[in-house]
PDB file of C-alpha atoms in Angstrom:
ATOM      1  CA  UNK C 262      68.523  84.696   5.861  1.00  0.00           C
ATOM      2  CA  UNK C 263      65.784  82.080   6.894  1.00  0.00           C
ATOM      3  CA  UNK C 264      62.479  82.831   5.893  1.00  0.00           C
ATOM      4  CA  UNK C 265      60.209  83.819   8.904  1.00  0.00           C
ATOM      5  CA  UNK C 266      58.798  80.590  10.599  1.00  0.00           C
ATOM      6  CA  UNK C 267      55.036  79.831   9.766  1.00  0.00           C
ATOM      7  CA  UNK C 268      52.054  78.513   7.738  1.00  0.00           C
ATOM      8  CA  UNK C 269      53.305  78.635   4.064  1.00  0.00           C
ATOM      9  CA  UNK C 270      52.004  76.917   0.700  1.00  0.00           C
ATOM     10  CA  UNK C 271      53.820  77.131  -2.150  1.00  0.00           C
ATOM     11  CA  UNK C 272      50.909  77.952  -5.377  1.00  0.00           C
ATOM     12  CA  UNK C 273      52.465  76.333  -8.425  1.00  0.00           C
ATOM     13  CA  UNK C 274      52.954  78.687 -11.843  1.00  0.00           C
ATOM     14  CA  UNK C 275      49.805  79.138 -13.348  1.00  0.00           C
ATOM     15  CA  UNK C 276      48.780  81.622 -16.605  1.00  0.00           C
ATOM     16  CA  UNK C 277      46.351  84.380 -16.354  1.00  0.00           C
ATOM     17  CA  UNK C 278      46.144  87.985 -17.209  1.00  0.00           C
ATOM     18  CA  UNK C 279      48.170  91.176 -15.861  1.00  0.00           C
ATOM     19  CA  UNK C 280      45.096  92.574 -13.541  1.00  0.00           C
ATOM     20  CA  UNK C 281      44.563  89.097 -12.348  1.00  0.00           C
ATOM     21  CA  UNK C 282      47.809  88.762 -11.033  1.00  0.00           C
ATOM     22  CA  UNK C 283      48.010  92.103  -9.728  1.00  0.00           C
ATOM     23  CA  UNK C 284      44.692  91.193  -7.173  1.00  0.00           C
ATOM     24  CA  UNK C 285      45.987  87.589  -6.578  1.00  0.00           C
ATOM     25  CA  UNK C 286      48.965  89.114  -5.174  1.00  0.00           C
ATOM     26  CA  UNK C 287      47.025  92.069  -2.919  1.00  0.00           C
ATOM     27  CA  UNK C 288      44.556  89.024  -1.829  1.00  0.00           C
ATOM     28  CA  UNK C 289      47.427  86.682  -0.671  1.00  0.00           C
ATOM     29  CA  UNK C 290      48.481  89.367   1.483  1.00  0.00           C
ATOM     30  CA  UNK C 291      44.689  90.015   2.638  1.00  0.00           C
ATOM     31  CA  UNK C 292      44.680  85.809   3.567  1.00  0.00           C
ATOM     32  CA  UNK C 293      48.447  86.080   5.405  1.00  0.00           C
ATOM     33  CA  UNK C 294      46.876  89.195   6.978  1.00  0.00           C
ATOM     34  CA  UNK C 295      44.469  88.009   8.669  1.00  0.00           C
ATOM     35  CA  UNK C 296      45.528  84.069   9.914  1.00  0.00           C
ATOM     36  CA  UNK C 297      45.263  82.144   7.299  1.00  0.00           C
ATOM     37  CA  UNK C 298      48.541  80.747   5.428  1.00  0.00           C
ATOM     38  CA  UNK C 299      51.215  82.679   3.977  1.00  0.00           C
ATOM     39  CA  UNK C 300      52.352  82.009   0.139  1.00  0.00           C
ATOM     40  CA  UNK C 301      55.245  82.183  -1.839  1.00  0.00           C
ATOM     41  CA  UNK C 302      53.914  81.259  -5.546  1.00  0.00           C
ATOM     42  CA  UNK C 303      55.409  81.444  -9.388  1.00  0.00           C
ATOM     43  CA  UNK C 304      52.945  82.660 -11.777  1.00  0.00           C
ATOM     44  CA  UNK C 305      52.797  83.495 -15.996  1.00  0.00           C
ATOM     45  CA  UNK C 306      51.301  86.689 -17.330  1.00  0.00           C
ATOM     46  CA  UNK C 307      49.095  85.426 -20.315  1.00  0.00           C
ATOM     47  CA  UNK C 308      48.796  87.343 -22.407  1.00  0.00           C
ATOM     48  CA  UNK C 309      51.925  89.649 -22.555  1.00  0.00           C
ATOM     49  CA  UNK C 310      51.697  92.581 -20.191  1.00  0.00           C
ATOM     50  CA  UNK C 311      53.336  95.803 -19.386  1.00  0.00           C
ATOM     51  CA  UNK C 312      52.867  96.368 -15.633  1.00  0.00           C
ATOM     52  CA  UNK C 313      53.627 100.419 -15.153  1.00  0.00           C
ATOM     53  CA  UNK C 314      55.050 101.150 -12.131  1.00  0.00           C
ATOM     54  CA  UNK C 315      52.695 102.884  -9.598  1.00  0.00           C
ATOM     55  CA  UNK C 316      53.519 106.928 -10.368  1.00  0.00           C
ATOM     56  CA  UNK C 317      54.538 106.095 -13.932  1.00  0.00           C
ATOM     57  CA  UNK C 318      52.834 108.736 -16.571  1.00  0.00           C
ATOM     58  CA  UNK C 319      50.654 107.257 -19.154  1.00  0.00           C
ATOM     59  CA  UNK C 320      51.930 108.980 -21.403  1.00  0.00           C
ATOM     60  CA  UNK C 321      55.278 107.200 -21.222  1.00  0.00           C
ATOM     61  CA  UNK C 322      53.135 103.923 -23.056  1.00  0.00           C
ATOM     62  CA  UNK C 323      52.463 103.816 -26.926  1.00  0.00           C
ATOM     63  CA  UNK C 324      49.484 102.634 -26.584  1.00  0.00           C
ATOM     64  CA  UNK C 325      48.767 101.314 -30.279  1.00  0.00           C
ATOM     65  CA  UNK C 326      51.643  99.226 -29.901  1.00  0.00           C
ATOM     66  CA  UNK C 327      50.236  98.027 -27.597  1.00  0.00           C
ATOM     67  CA  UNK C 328      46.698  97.247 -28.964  1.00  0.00           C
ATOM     68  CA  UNK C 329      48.229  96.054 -32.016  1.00  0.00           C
ATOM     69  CA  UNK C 330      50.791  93.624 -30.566  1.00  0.00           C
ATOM     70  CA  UNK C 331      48.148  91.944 -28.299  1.00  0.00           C
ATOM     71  CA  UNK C 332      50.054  93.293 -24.974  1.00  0.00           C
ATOM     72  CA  UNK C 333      48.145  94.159 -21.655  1.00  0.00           C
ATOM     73  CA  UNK C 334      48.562  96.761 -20.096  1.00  0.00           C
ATOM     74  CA  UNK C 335      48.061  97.448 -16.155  1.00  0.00           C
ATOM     75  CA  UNK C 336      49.804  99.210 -12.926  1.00  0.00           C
ATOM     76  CA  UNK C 337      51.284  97.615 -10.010  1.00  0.00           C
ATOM     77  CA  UNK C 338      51.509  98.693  -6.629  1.00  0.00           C
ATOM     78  CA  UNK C 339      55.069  98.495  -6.591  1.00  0.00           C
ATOM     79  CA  UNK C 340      57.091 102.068  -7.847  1.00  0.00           C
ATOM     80  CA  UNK C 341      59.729 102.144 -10.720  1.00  0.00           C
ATOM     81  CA  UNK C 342      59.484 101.859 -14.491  1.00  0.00           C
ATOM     82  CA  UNK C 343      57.515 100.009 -16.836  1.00  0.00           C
ATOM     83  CA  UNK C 344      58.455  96.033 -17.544  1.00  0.00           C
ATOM     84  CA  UNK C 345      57.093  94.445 -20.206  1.00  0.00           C
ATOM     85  CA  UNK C 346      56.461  90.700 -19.074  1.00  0.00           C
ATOM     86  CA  UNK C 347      56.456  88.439 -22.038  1.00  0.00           C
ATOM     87  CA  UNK C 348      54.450  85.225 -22.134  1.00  0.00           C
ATOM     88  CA  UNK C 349      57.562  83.314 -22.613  1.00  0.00           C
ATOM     89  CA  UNK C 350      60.516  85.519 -21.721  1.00  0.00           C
ATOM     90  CA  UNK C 351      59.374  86.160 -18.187  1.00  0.00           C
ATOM     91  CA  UNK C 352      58.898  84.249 -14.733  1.00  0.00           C
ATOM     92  CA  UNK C 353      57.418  85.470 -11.746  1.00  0.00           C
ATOM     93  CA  UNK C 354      57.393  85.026  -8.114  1.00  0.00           C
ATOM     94  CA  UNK C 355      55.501  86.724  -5.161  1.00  0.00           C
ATOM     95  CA  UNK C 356      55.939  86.218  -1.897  1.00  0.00           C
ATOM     96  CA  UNK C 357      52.838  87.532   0.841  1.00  0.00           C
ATOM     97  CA  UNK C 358      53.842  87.462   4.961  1.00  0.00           C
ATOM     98  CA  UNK C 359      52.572  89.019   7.472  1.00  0.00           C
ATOM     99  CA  UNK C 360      54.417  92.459   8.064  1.00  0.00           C
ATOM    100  CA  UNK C 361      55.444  91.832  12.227  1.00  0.00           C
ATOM    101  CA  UNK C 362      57.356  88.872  10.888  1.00  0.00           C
ATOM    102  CA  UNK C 363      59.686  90.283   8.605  1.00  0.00           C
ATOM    103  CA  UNK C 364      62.215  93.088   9.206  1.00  0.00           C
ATOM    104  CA  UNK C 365      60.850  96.239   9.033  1.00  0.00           C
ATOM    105  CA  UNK C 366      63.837  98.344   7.511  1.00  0.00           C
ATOM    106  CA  UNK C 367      63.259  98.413   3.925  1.00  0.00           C
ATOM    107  CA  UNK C 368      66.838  96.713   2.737  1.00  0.00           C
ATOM    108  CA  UNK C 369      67.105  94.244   5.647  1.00  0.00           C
ATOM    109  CA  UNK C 370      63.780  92.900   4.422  1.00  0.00           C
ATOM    110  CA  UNK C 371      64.551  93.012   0.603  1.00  0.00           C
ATOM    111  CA  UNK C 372      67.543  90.826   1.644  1.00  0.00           C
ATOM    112  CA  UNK C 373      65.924  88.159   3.304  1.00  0.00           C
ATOM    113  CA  UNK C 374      62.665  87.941   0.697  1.00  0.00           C
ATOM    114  CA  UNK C 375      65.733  87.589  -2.429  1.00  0.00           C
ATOM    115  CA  UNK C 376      67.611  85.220  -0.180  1.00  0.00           C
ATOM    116  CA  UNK C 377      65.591  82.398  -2.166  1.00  0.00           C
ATOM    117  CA  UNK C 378      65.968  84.234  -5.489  1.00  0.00           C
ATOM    118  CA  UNK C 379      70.253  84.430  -5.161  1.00  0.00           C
ATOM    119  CA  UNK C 380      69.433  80.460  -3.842  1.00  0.00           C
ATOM    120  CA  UNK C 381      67.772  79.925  -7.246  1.00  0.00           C
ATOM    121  CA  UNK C 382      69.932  81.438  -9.834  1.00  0.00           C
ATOM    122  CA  UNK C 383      72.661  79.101  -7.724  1.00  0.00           C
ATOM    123  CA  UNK C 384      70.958  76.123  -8.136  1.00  0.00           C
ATOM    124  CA  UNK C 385      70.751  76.390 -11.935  1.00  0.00           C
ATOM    125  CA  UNK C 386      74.245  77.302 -12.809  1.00  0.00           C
ATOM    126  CA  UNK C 387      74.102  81.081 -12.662  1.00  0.00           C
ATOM    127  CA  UNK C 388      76.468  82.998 -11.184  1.00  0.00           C
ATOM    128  CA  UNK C 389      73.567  86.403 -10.129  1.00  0.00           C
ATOM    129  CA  UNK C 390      73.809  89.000  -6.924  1.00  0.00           C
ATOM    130  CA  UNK C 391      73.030  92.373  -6.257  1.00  0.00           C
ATOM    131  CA  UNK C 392      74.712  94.815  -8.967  1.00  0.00           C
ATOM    132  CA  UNK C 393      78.093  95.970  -6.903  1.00  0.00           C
ATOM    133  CA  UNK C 394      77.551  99.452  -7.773  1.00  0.00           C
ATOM    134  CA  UNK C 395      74.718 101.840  -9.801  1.00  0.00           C
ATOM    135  CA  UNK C 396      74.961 102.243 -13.412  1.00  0.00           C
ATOM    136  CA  UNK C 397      73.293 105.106 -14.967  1.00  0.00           C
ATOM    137  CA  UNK C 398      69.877 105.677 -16.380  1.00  0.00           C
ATOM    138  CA  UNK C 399      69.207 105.094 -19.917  1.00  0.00           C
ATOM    139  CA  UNK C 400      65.637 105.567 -19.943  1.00  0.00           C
ATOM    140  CA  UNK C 401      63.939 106.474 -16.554  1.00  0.00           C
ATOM    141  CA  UNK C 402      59.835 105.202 -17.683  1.00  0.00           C
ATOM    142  CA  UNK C 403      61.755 101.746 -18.168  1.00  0.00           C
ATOM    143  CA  UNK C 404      62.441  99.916 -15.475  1.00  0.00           C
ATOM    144  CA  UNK C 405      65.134  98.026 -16.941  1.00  0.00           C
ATOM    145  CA  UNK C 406      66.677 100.579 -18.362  1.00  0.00           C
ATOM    146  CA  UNK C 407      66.688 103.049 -15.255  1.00  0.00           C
ATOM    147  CA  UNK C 408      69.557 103.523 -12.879  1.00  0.00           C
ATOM    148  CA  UNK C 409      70.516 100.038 -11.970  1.00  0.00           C
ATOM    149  CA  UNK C 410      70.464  99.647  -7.637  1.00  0.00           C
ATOM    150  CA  UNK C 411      72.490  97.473  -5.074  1.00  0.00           C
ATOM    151  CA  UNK C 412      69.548  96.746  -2.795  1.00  0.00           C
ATOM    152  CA  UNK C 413      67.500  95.390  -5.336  1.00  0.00           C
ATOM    153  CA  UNK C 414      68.215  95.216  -9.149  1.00  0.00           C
ATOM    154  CA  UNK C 415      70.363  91.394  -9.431  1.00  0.00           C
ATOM    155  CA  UNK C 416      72.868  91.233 -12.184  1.00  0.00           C
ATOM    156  CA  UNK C 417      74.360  87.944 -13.865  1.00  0.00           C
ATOM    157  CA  UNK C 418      76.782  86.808 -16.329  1.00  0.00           C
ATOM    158  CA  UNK C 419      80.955  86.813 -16.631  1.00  0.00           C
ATOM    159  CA  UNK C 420      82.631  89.629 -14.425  1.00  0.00           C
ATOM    160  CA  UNK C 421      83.007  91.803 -17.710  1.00  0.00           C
ATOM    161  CA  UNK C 422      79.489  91.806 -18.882  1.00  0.00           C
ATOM    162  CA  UNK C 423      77.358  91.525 -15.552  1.00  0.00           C
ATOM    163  CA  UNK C 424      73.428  92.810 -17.056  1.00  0.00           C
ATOM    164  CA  UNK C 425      70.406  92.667 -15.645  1.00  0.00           C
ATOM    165  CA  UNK C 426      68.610  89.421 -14.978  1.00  0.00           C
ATOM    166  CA  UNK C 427      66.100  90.064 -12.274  1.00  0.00           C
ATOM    167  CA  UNK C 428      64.026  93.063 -10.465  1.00  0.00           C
ATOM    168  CA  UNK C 429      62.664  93.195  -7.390  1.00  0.00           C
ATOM    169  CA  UNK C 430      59.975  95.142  -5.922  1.00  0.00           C
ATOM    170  CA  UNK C 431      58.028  95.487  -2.664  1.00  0.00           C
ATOM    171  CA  UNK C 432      55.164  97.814  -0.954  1.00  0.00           C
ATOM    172  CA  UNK C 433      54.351  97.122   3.270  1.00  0.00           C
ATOM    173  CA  UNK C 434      50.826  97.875   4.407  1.00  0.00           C
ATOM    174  CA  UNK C 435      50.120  98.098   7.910  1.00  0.00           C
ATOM    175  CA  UNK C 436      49.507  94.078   7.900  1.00  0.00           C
ATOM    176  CA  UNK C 437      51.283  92.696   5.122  1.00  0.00           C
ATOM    177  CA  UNK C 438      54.420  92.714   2.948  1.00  0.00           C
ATOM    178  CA  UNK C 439      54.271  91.628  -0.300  1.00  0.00           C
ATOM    179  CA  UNK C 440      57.560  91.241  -2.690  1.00  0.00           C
ATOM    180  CA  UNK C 441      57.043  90.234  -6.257  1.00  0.00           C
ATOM    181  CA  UNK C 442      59.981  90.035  -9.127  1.00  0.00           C
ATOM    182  CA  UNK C 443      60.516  89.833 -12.411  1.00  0.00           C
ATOM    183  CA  UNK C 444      63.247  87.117 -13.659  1.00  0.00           C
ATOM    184  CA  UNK C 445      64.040  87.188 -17.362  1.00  0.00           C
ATOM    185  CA  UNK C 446      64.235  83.691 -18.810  1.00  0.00           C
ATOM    186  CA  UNK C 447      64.669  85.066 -22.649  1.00  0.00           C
ATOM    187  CA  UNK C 448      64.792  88.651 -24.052  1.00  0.00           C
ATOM    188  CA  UNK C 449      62.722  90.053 -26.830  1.00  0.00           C
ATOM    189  CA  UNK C 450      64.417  93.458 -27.085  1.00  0.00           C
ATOM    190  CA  UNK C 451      62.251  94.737 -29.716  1.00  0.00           C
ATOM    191  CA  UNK C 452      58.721  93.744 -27.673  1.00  0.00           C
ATOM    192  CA  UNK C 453      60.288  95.508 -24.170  1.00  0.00           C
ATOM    193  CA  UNK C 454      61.272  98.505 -26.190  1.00  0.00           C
ATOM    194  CA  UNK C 455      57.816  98.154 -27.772  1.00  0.00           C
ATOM    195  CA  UNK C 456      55.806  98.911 -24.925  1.00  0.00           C
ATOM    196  CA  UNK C 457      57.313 102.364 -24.491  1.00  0.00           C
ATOM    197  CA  UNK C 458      56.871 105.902 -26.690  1.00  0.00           C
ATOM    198  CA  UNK C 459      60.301 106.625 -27.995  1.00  0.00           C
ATOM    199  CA  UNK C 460      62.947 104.974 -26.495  1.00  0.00           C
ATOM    200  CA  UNK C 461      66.106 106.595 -26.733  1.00  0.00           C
ATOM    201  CA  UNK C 462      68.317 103.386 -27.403  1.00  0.00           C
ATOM    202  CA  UNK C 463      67.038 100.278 -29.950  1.00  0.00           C
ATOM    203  CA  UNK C 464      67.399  96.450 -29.245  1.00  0.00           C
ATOM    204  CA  UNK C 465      71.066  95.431 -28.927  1.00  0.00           C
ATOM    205  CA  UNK C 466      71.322  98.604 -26.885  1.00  0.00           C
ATOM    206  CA  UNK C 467      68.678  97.227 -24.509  1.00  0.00           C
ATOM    207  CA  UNK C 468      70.636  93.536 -24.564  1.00  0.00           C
ATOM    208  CA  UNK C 469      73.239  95.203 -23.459  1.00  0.00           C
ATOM    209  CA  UNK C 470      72.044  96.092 -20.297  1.00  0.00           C
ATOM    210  CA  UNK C 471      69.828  92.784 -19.554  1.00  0.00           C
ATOM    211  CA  UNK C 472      70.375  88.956 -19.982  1.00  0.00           C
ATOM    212  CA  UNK C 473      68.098  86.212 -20.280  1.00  0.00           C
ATOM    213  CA  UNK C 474      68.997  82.765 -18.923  1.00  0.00           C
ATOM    214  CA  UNK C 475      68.495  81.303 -21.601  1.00  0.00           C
ATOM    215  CA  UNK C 476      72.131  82.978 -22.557  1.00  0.00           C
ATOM    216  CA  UNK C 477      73.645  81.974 -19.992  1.00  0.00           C
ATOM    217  CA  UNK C 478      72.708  77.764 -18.733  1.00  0.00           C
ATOM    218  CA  UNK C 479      71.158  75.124 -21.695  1.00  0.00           C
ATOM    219  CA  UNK C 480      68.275  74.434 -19.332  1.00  0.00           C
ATOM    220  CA  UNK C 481      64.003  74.826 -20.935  1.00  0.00           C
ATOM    221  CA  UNK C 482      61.525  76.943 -19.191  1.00  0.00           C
ATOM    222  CA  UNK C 483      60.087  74.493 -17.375  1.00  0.00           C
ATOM    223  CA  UNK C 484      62.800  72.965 -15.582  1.00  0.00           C
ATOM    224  CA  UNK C 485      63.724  76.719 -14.671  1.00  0.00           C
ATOM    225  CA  UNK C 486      60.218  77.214 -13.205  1.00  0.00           C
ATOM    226  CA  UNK C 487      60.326  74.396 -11.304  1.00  0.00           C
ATOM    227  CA  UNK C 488      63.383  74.232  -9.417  1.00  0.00           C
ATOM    228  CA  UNK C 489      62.136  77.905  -8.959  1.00  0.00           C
ATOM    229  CA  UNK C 490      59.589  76.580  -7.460  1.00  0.00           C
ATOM    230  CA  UNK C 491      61.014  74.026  -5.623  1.00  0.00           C
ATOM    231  CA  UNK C 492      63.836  76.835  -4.301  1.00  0.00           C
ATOM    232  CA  UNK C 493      60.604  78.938  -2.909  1.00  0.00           C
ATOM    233  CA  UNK C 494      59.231  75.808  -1.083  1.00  0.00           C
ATOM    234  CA  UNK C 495      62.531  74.681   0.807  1.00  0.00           C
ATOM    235  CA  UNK C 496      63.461  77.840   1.516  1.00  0.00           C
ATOM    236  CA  UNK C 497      59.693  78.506   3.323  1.00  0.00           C
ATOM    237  CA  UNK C 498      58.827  75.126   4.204  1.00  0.00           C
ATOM    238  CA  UNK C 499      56.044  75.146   2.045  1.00  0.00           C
ATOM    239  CA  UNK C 500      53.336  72.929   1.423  1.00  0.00           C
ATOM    240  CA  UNK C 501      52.142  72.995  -2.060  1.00  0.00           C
ATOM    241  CA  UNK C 502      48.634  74.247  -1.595  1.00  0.00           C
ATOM    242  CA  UNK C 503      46.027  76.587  -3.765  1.00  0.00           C
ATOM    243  CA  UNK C 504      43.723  79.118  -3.500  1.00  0.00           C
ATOM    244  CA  UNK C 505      40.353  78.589  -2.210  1.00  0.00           C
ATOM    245  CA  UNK C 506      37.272  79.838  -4.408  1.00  0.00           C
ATOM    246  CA  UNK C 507      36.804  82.715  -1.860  1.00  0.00           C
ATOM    247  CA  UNK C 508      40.222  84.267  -2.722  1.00  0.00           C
ATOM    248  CA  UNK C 509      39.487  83.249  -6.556  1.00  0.00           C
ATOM    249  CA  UNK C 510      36.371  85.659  -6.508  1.00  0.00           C
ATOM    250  CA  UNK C 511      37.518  88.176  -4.311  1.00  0.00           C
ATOM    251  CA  UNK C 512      40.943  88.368  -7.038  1.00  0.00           C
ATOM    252  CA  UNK C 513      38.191  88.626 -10.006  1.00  0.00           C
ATOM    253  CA  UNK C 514      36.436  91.297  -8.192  1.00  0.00           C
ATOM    254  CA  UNK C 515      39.688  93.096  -7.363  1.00  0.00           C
ATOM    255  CA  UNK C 516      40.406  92.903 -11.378  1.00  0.00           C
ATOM    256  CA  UNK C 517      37.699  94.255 -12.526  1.00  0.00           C
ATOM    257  CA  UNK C 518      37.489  97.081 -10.126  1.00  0.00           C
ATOM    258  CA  UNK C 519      41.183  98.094  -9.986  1.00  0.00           C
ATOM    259  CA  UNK C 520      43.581  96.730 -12.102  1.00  0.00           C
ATOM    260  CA  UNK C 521      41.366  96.871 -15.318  1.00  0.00           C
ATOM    261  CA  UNK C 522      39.689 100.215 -14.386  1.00  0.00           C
ATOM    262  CA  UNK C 523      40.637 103.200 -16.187  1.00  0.00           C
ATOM    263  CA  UNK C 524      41.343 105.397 -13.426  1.00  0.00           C
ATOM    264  CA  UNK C 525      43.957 102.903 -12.191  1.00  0.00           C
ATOM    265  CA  UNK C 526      45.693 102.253 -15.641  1.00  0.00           C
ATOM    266  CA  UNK C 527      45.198 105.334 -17.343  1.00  0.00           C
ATOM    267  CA  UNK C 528      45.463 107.663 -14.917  1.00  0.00           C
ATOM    268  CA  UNK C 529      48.916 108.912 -13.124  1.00  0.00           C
ATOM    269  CA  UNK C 530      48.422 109.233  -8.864  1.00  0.00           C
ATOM    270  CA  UNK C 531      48.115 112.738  -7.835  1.00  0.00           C
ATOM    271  CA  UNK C 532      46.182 113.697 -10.756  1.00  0.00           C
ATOM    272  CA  UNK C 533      42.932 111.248  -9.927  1.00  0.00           C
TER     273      UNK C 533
END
């Protein structure tokens, strides 16, 4: 599907932390919100980061790990497991519209905010769409490793060993929509397994339910990211643009108050 007709920039991949992303993301959806230009945008989580998904116990993280292994730690928005987004190994999108201008069933609007996303894997050689059918669970505070979904979770490789490339996620206020994913350019089973107190499978169990692209096309991270990014911006219309110091400082604030706070990370919903 087309993406909705309006005012979009395109905001380049740039590195910053976990909680910093989290509020750029909530403030691009504040800016499409109320008139100002809609964004589609790649971004880097430096450093490492586990985002937990928004209902996901605590107690599901090992912590020292953690510490030890220099990895952030923060919670999204967005429900599901854990996923450990490695410095390297990972590439993000968002993508912030209005909420009138999108469909308003859930799956109708997942479709057209991947449509891009399937365009992208296309472009560099992969063969990726929605899994054809759930798999099981392996381990339900990973998000990789949970039961794997047709509307969202996006599976790639030879017909006989489709795994997981790419997750999708998305939360609807009253005024926005905002979509962000996770597509895996490289694994490092042991650091994903890392993040997580006691996983019931070890590394080559873990590769065998996700795939980097780096397996699968002889292309660097950087030409990935940007015909990513130049996917986003044909498929939108997109000028490249930026963020203005306002939504810079307002994202900072955002940080500091949410996605760092211990309430938000520590802390499961319901028991706040």
């Amino acid at each position: 599907m087309d993406a909705p007709d309006g005012d979009w920039r395109l905001i380049r991949e740039e590195a910053r932390s976990g909680p910093m992303q989290m509020a750029l993301d909530e403030v691009a959806a504040d800016t499409a919100a109320e008139g100002g230009p809609w964004t589609v945008r790649v971004y880097r989580w430096d450093p490492s980061c586990l985002t937990m998904g928004y209902r996901q116990d605590p107690g599901t993280v090992d912590w020292e790990w953690c510490e030890a292994n220099g990895v952030d730690v923060t919670r999204r928005q967005t429900g599901g497991g854990g996923i450990y987004h490695d410095v390297v190994g990972d590439i993000a999108y968002s993508i912030a519209v209005p909420a009138d201008v999108v469909p308003g069933e859930l799956l109708e609007c997942y479709h057209q905010l991947c449509e891009p996303i399937l365009d992208f894997f296309s472009r560099i050689g992969i063969d990726a769409d929605y899994v054809a059918e759930s798999l099981p669970e392996i381990h339900h505070p990973a998000c990789y490793l949970r039961e794997l979904h047709p509307a969202h979770d996006v599976v790639a490789g030879p017909a006989d060993d489709r795994r997981k490339i790419a997750g999708n996620a998305q939360y609807r206020r009253n005024d926005a929509v905002i979509q962000h994913g996770s597509l895996t350019f490289s694994v490092d089973a042991e650091r994903h397994l890392g993040v997580f107190d006691d996983p019931p499978i070890g590394p080559d169990g873990f590769r065998d339910r996700v795939v980097g692209m780096d397996e699968l096309v002889d292309l660097d991270r950087a030409e990935v990211v940007e015909t990513l990014e130049e996917t986003l911006a044909e498929w939108a219309s997109a000028a490249e643009g930026s963020w203005t110091e306002a939504e810079l400082s307002r994202a900072r604030e955002r940080a500091d108050e949410k996605y760092r706070s211990d309430s938000w990370v520590h802390e499961q919903p319901g028991s706040r």
